[in-house]
């Protein structure tokens, strides 16, 4: 059983990642959800996290509000992909549950310190602001963590929000730099793998065919959020990013990667947020992450569908 804190900016793809985890209670214990500003401003990410735990029938899972802006930059959002609420698509009711008192960063620190060493994983689905703040405030948690499994960055696919940067890293490159330099056990699910996971019409239809509320919501979410990407890429389905994190936690054998050094560009205006990945090991920089390069898309979608099917 893996104990996991989801740090997230939901976001339709964040939503699928969280729902698939909540549909996997034998393998993943979701300790809480820590919201961060990213795809949309913080008040929407908190509200969406609450809507998701209620959709999954798990209002007991604590939701915390975290950072409302990156370390040094103005917040860049992605309503052009996710809609004004960030979860446009399905008609989800407003939540009854409230966020918990206190800041996400303190929730992360207290949770990691409270539980036995090497038993808590952070699944990071948004800009890394909360995690970097937690590492700066309580460096002892870095060693105590089992690991950080994050969606972010790119090497072969280079960028999606600028020609050279992936969104999560671009929004807060300073935070990403702190996390990659921290010494934590990091696994990266970059665009290089998420661009292989196409939400094709039959794969979206499979969620709808489940016949439960969660499956219908997932199908409506992905139908909404793919509109922008289908035009952008011209593929047969939009890439599905954040669920790669949940799938990696559940079935690492669906993925292939290698340990490499990852550094983040924070200085250049042109390439801000670029992840410089020493994939071919042409420097003597020490590996600081397990970098996933590819994955099995059919088994990935089958796994997600099966887990969403276990929800109400
Ligand atoms: C990442 O950016 C966000 O828009 C998605 O939720 C995902 O976390 C993909 O670049
Ligand atoms: Ca996200």
Coordinates of C-alpha atoms and ligand atoms in Angstrom, one line a residue:
X1 CA 0.0 0.0 0.0
X2 CA 1.5 3.3 -1.1
X3 CA 0.6 6.4 1.0
X4 CA 0.3 9.4 -1.3
X5 CA -0.2 13.1 -1.1
X6 CA -1.5 14.6 -4.3
X7 CA -0.2 18.1 -5.0
X8 CA -2.3 19.3 -7.9
X9 CA -3.9 22.1 -10.0
X10 CA -7.1 20.3 -11.3
X11 CA -7.4 20.5 -14.3
X12 CA -9.2 17.7 -16.2
X13 CA -6.1 15.5 -16.5
X14 CA -5.3 16.0 -12.8
X15 CA -8.9 15.0 -12.1
X16 CA -8.5 11.6 -13.9
X17 CA -5.2 11.0 -12.1
X18 CA -6.9 11.6 -8.7
X19 CA -10.0 9.6 -9.6
X20 CA -7.9 6.6 -10.7
X21 CA -6.0 6.7 -7.4
X22 CA -9.3 6.9 -5.4
X23 CA -10.5 3.9 -7.4
X24 CA -7.4 2.0 -6.3
X25 CA -7.8 1.8 -2.5
X26 CA -6.0 -1.5 -2.2
X27 CA -2.8 0.0 -3.6
X28 CA -2.9 3.7 -2.9
X29 CA -4.0 5.4 0.3
X30 CA -4.7 9.1 -0.6
X31 CA -3.5 10.9 2.5
X32 CA -4.8 14.3 1.3
X33 CA -4.9 16.7 -1.6
X34 CA -2.8 19.8 -1.7
X35 CA -4.0 22.4 -4.2
X36 CA -1.7 24.8 -5.9
X37 CA -2.2 27.6 -8.4
X38 CA -1.5 26.5 -12.0
X39 CA -4.0 25.7 -14.7
X40 CA -6.3 28.1 -13.0
X41 CA -6.0 30.3 -9.9
X42 CA -5.9 28.7 -6.5
X43 CA -9.6 29.2 -5.5
X44 CA -10.6 27.1 -8.5
X45 CA -8.0 24.4 -7.9
X46 CA -9.2 24.1 -4.3
X47 CA -12.9 24.0 -5.3
X48 CA -12.2 21.4 -8.0
X49 CA -10.3 19.2 -5.6
X50 CA -13.3 19.3 -3.3
X51 CA -15.7 18.5 -6.2
X52 CA -13.5 15.5 -7.1
X53 CA -13.4 13.9 -3.7
X54 CA -17.2 14.3 -3.5
X55 CA -17.6 12.8 -7.0
X56 CA -15.6 9.8 -5.8
X57 CA -17.7 9.5 -2.6
X58 CA -14.6 10.3 -0.5
X59 CA -15.4 13.7 1.2
X60 CA -13.3 12.4 4.2
X61 CA -10.1 13.0 2.2
X62 CA -8.7 16.3 3.4
X63 CA -8.2 19.1 0.9
X64 CA -5.8 22.0 1.6
X65 CA -5.1 25.3 -0.1
X66 CA -1.5 26.0 -0.9
X67 CA 0.5 28.6 -2.8
X68 CA -1.5 31.1 -4.9
X69 CA 1.5 32.1 -7.0
X70 CA 4.9 31.0 -8.1
X71 CA 8.2 31.9 -6.4
X72 CA 9.3 34.7 -8.7
X73 CA 7.0 35.0 -11.7
X74 CA 3.5 36.2 -12.3
X75 CA 1.1 33.2 -12.4
X76 CA 0.5 31.9 -15.9
X77 CA -2.7 29.9 -16.3
X78 CA -4.2 27.6 -19.0
X79 CA -7.9 28.4 -19.2
X80 CA -7.5 28.1 -23.0
X81 CA -7.1 24.4 -22.4
X82 CA -9.1 23.7 -19.3
X83 CA -11.9 26.3 -19.3
X84 CA -12.6 29.0 -16.8
X85 CA -13.2 26.7 -13.9
X86 CA -10.4 24.3 -14.9
X87 CA -12.9 21.4 -14.8
X88 CA -15.2 22.5 -17.6
X89 CA -17.0 19.7 -19.4
X90 CA -19.1 17.8 -16.9
X91 CA -21.9 19.3 -14.8
X92 CA -20.4 18.7 -11.4
X93 CA -22.2 20.1 -8.3
X94 CA -20.6 22.7 -6.1
X95 CA -19.0 21.0 -3.1
X96 CA -20.6 20.8 0.3
X97 CA -17.2 20.0 1.9
X98 CA -14.8 22.8 2.9
X99 CA -11.1 22.9 2.6
X100 CA -9.2 22.1 5.9
X101 CA -7.7 24.9 8.0
X102 CA -4.0 25.5 7.5
X103 CA -1.7 25.7 4.5
X104 CA -0.8 22.8 2.1
X105 CA 2.8 23.2 2.9
X106 CA 2.3 22.6 6.6
X107 CA 0.0 19.6 5.8
X108 CA 2.8 18.1 3.7
X109 CA 5.4 18.7 6.4
X110 CA 3.3 17.4 9.2
X111 CA 2.2 14.4 7.3
X112 CA 5.7 13.3 6.3
X113 CA 7.0 13.9 9.9
X114 CA 4.0 12.0 11.5
X115 CA 4.3 8.8 9.4
X116 CA 7.2 6.4 9.4
X117 CA 10.2 7.3 7.3
X118 CA 10.1 6.4 3.6
X119 CA 6.4 5.7 3.6
X120 CA 5.0 8.9 2.0
X121 CA 5.1 9.7 -1.7
X122 CA 4.2 13.1 -3.2
X123 CA 2.4 12.8 -6.5
X124 CA 3.0 16.2 -8.1
X125 CA 0.6 17.1 -10.9
X126 CA 1.1 20.9 -11.1
X127 CA 3.7 23.6 -10.7
X128 CA 6.1 22.5 -7.9
X129 CA 5.6 25.6 -5.7
X130 CA 4.1 23.9 -2.6
X131 CA 6.7 21.1 -2.7
X132 CA 9.7 23.5 -3.0
X133 CA 8.2 25.6 -0.2
X134 CA 7.9 22.5 2.0
X135 CA 11.5 21.5 1.2
X136 CA 12.8 24.9 2.1
X137 CA 10.8 25.2 5.3
X138 CA 11.5 21.6 6.5
X139 CA 14.5 20.1 4.8
X140 CA 14.3 17.0 7.0
X141 CA 11.3 15.8 5.1
X142 CA 13.4 15.3 1.9
X143 CA 15.1 12.3 3.4
X144 CA 12.0 11.1 5.1
X145 CA 10.0 10.9 1.9
X146 CA 9.7 7.7 -0.1
X147 CA 9.8 9.9 -3.2
X148 CA 8.3 12.5 -5.5
X149 CA 6.6 11.3 -8.7
X150 CA 5.9 14.2 -10.9
X151 CA 4.4 15.1 -14.2
X152 CA 6.5 17.8 -15.8
X153 CA 9.3 18.7 -18.2
X154 CA 10.3 17.3 -21.5
X155 CA 13.4 16.5 -23.5
X156 CA 12.5 14.9 -26.8
X157 CA 9.2 16.7 -27.0
X158 CA 10.7 19.9 -25.8
X159 CA 7.7 22.1 -24.9
X160 CA 3.9 22.6 -24.8
X161 CA 3.4 26.1 -23.4
X162 CA 6.5 27.6 -25.0
X163 CA 8.6 26.0 -27.8
X164 CA 11.0 24.9 -25.1
X165 CA 9.1 24.4 -21.8
X166 CA 6.4 22.2 -20.4
X167 CA 3.6 24.0 -18.5
X168 CA 4.2 22.8 -14.9
X169 CA 7.9 23.6 -15.0
X170 CA 7.4 26.8 -17.0
X171 CA 4.9 28.3 -14.4
X172 CA 7.4 28.0 -11.5
X173 CA 10.9 27.1 -12.8
X174 CA 12.5 28.3 -9.5
X175 CA 10.4 25.8 -7.5
X176 CA 11.2 23.1 -10.0
X177 CA 15.0 23.9 -9.7
X178 CA 14.8 23.6 -5.9
X179 CA 13.0 20.2 -6.1
X180 CA 15.4 18.8 -8.7
X181 CA 18.4 19.9 -6.6
X182 CA 16.9 18.7 -3.4
X183 CA 18.3 15.1 -3.3
X184 CA 14.8 13.7 -3.0
X185 CA 14.1 10.4 -4.9
X186 CA 12.4 11.8 -8.0
X187 CA 10.5 10.1 -10.8
X188 CA 9.6 12.3 -13.8
X189 CA 6.7 11.7 -16.2
X190 CA 7.5 14.2 -18.9
X191 CA 5.8 15.1 -22.2
X192 CA 8.1 12.5 -23.8
X193 CA 5.8 9.8 -22.4
X194 CA 2.5 11.8 -21.9
X195 CA 2.5 12.6 -25.7
X196 CA 2.2 8.9 -26.3
X197 CA -1.0 8.6 -24.3
X198 CA -3.7 9.7 -26.8
X199 CA -7.3 10.0 -25.6
X200 CA -8.8 8.7 -28.8
X201 CA -12.6 8.6 -29.3
X202 CA -12.8 4.8 -28.4
X203 CA -10.8 5.4 -25.2
X204 CA -13.0 8.2 -24.1
X205 CA -16.1 6.2 -25.0
X206 CA -14.8 3.4 -22.8
X207 CA -15.0 5.7 -19.8
X208 CA -18.6 6.7 -20.7
X209 CA -19.6 3.0 -21.2
X210 CA -18.6 2.2 -17.6
X211 CA -22.0 3.6 -16.7
X212 CA -21.1 5.2 -13.4
X213 CA -21.0 8.9 -12.4
X214 CA -17.2 9.1 -12.4
X215 CA -16.9 7.5 -15.9
X216 CA -19.4 9.9 -17.3
X217 CA -17.6 12.9 -15.7
X218 CA -14.2 11.7 -17.1
X219 CA -15.6 11.3 -20.6
X220 CA -17.1 14.8 -20.4
X221 CA -13.9 16.3 -19.0
X222 CA -11.7 14.8 -21.7
X223 CA -14.1 15.7 -24.5
X224 CA -13.9 19.3 -23.3
X225 CA -10.1 19.5 -22.7
X226 CA -9.1 17.8 -25.9
X227 CA -10.6 20.4 -28.2
X228 CA -7.6 22.7 -27.9
X229 CA -5.0 20.0 -28.2
X230 CA -6.6 18.3 -31.2
X231 CA -6.3 21.5 -33.2
X232 CA -2.8 22.1 -31.9
X233 CA -1.3 18.7 -32.6
X234 CA -3.6 17.2 -35.2
X235 CA -3.4 13.8 -33.5
X236 CA -6.2 11.2 -33.1
X237 CA -6.5 12.1 -29.5
X238 CA -5.2 14.6 -27.0
X239 CA -2.2 13.6 -24.8
X240 CA -3.2 12.6 -21.3
X241 CA -0.6 13.9 -18.9
X242 CA -1.2 13.7 -15.1
X243 CA -2.7 10.2 -15.0
X244 CA 0.7 8.9 -16.0
X245 CA 1.7 9.6 -12.4
X246 CA -1.0 7.5 -10.9
X247 CA -0.4 4.7 -13.5
X248 CA 3.3 4.8 -12.7
X249 CA 2.5 4.4 -9.0
X250 CA 0.2 1.4 -9.7
X251 CA 2.1 -0.3 -12.6
X252 CA 5.6 0.9 -13.1
X253 CA 6.1 -2.0 -15.5
X254 CA 4.0 -0.1 -18.0
X255 CA 6.8 2.4 -18.4
X256 CA 10.4 2.6 -19.4
X257 CA 13.0 5.1 -18.4
X258 CA 16.5 5.7 -17.0
X259 CA 18.3 7.6 -14.3
X260 CA 19.6 10.9 -15.6
X261 CA 20.5 14.4 -14.5
X262 CA 17.7 17.0 -14.9
X263 CA 18.4 20.7 -14.5
X264 CA 15.9 23.5 -15.0
X265 CA 16.6 26.7 -16.9
X266 CA 15.6 29.7 -14.7
X267 CA 17.7 32.5 -16.2
X268 CA 16.9 32.8 -19.9
X269 CA 13.8 34.6 -21.0
X270 CA 13.8 32.5 -24.2
X271 CA 14.0 29.1 -22.7
X272 CA 12.6 29.7 -19.2
X273 CA 11.4 26.4 -17.6
X274 CA 13.2 24.2 -20.0
X275 CA 14.3 20.9 -18.5
X276 CA 17.8 20.1 -19.6
X277 CA 18.0 16.4 -19.5
X278 CA 21.3 14.6 -19.8
X279 CA 19.6 11.7 -21.5
X280 CA 22.7 10.5 -23.3
X281 CA 24.9 11.0 -20.3
X282 CA 27.2 13.4 -22.0
X283 CA 28.1 15.3 -18.9
X284 CA 29.5 14.2 -15.5
X285 CA 26.5 15.7 -13.7
X286 CA 25.1 13.2 -11.3
X287 CA 21.7 11.6 -12.0
X288 CA 19.0 13.1 -9.8
X289 CA 15.9 11.6 -11.2
X290 CA 14.4 8.5 -12.9
X291 CA 13.2 9.9 -16.2
X292 CA 10.4 8.1 -18.0
X293 CA 10.8 8.0 -21.8
X294 CA 7.9 5.7 -23.0
X295 CA 4.9 3.8 -21.9
X296 CA 2.3 1.3 -23.1
X297 CA -0.7 3.4 -24.1
X298 CA -3.3 0.6 -24.4
X299 CA -2.5 -0.9 -21.0
X300 CA -2.4 2.7 -19.5
X301 CA -5.9 3.5 -20.7
X302 CA -7.2 0.0 -19.7
X303 CA -5.8 0.5 -16.2
X304 CA -7.4 4.0 -15.8
X305 CA -10.8 2.7 -17.1
X306 CA -10.7 -0.2 -14.8
X307 CA -9.9 2.0 -11.8
X308 CA -12.5 4.7 -12.6
X309 CA -15.1 1.8 -12.9
X310 CA -14.6 1.0 -9.2
X311 CA -15.9 4.5 -8.2
X312 CA -19.6 5.5 -7.7
Ligands
LIG1 C1 0.6 19.8 -17.4 O1 0.1 21.1 -17.5 C2 -1.3 21.1 -17.1 O2 -2.0 21.9 -18.0 C3 -1.8 19.7 -17.0 O3 -2.7 19.6 -15.9 C4 -0.5 18.9 -16.8 O4 -0.2 18.9 -15.4 C5 0.9 19.3 -18.8 O5 1.9 20.1 -19.4
LIG2 CA1 -1.9 19.4 -13.7

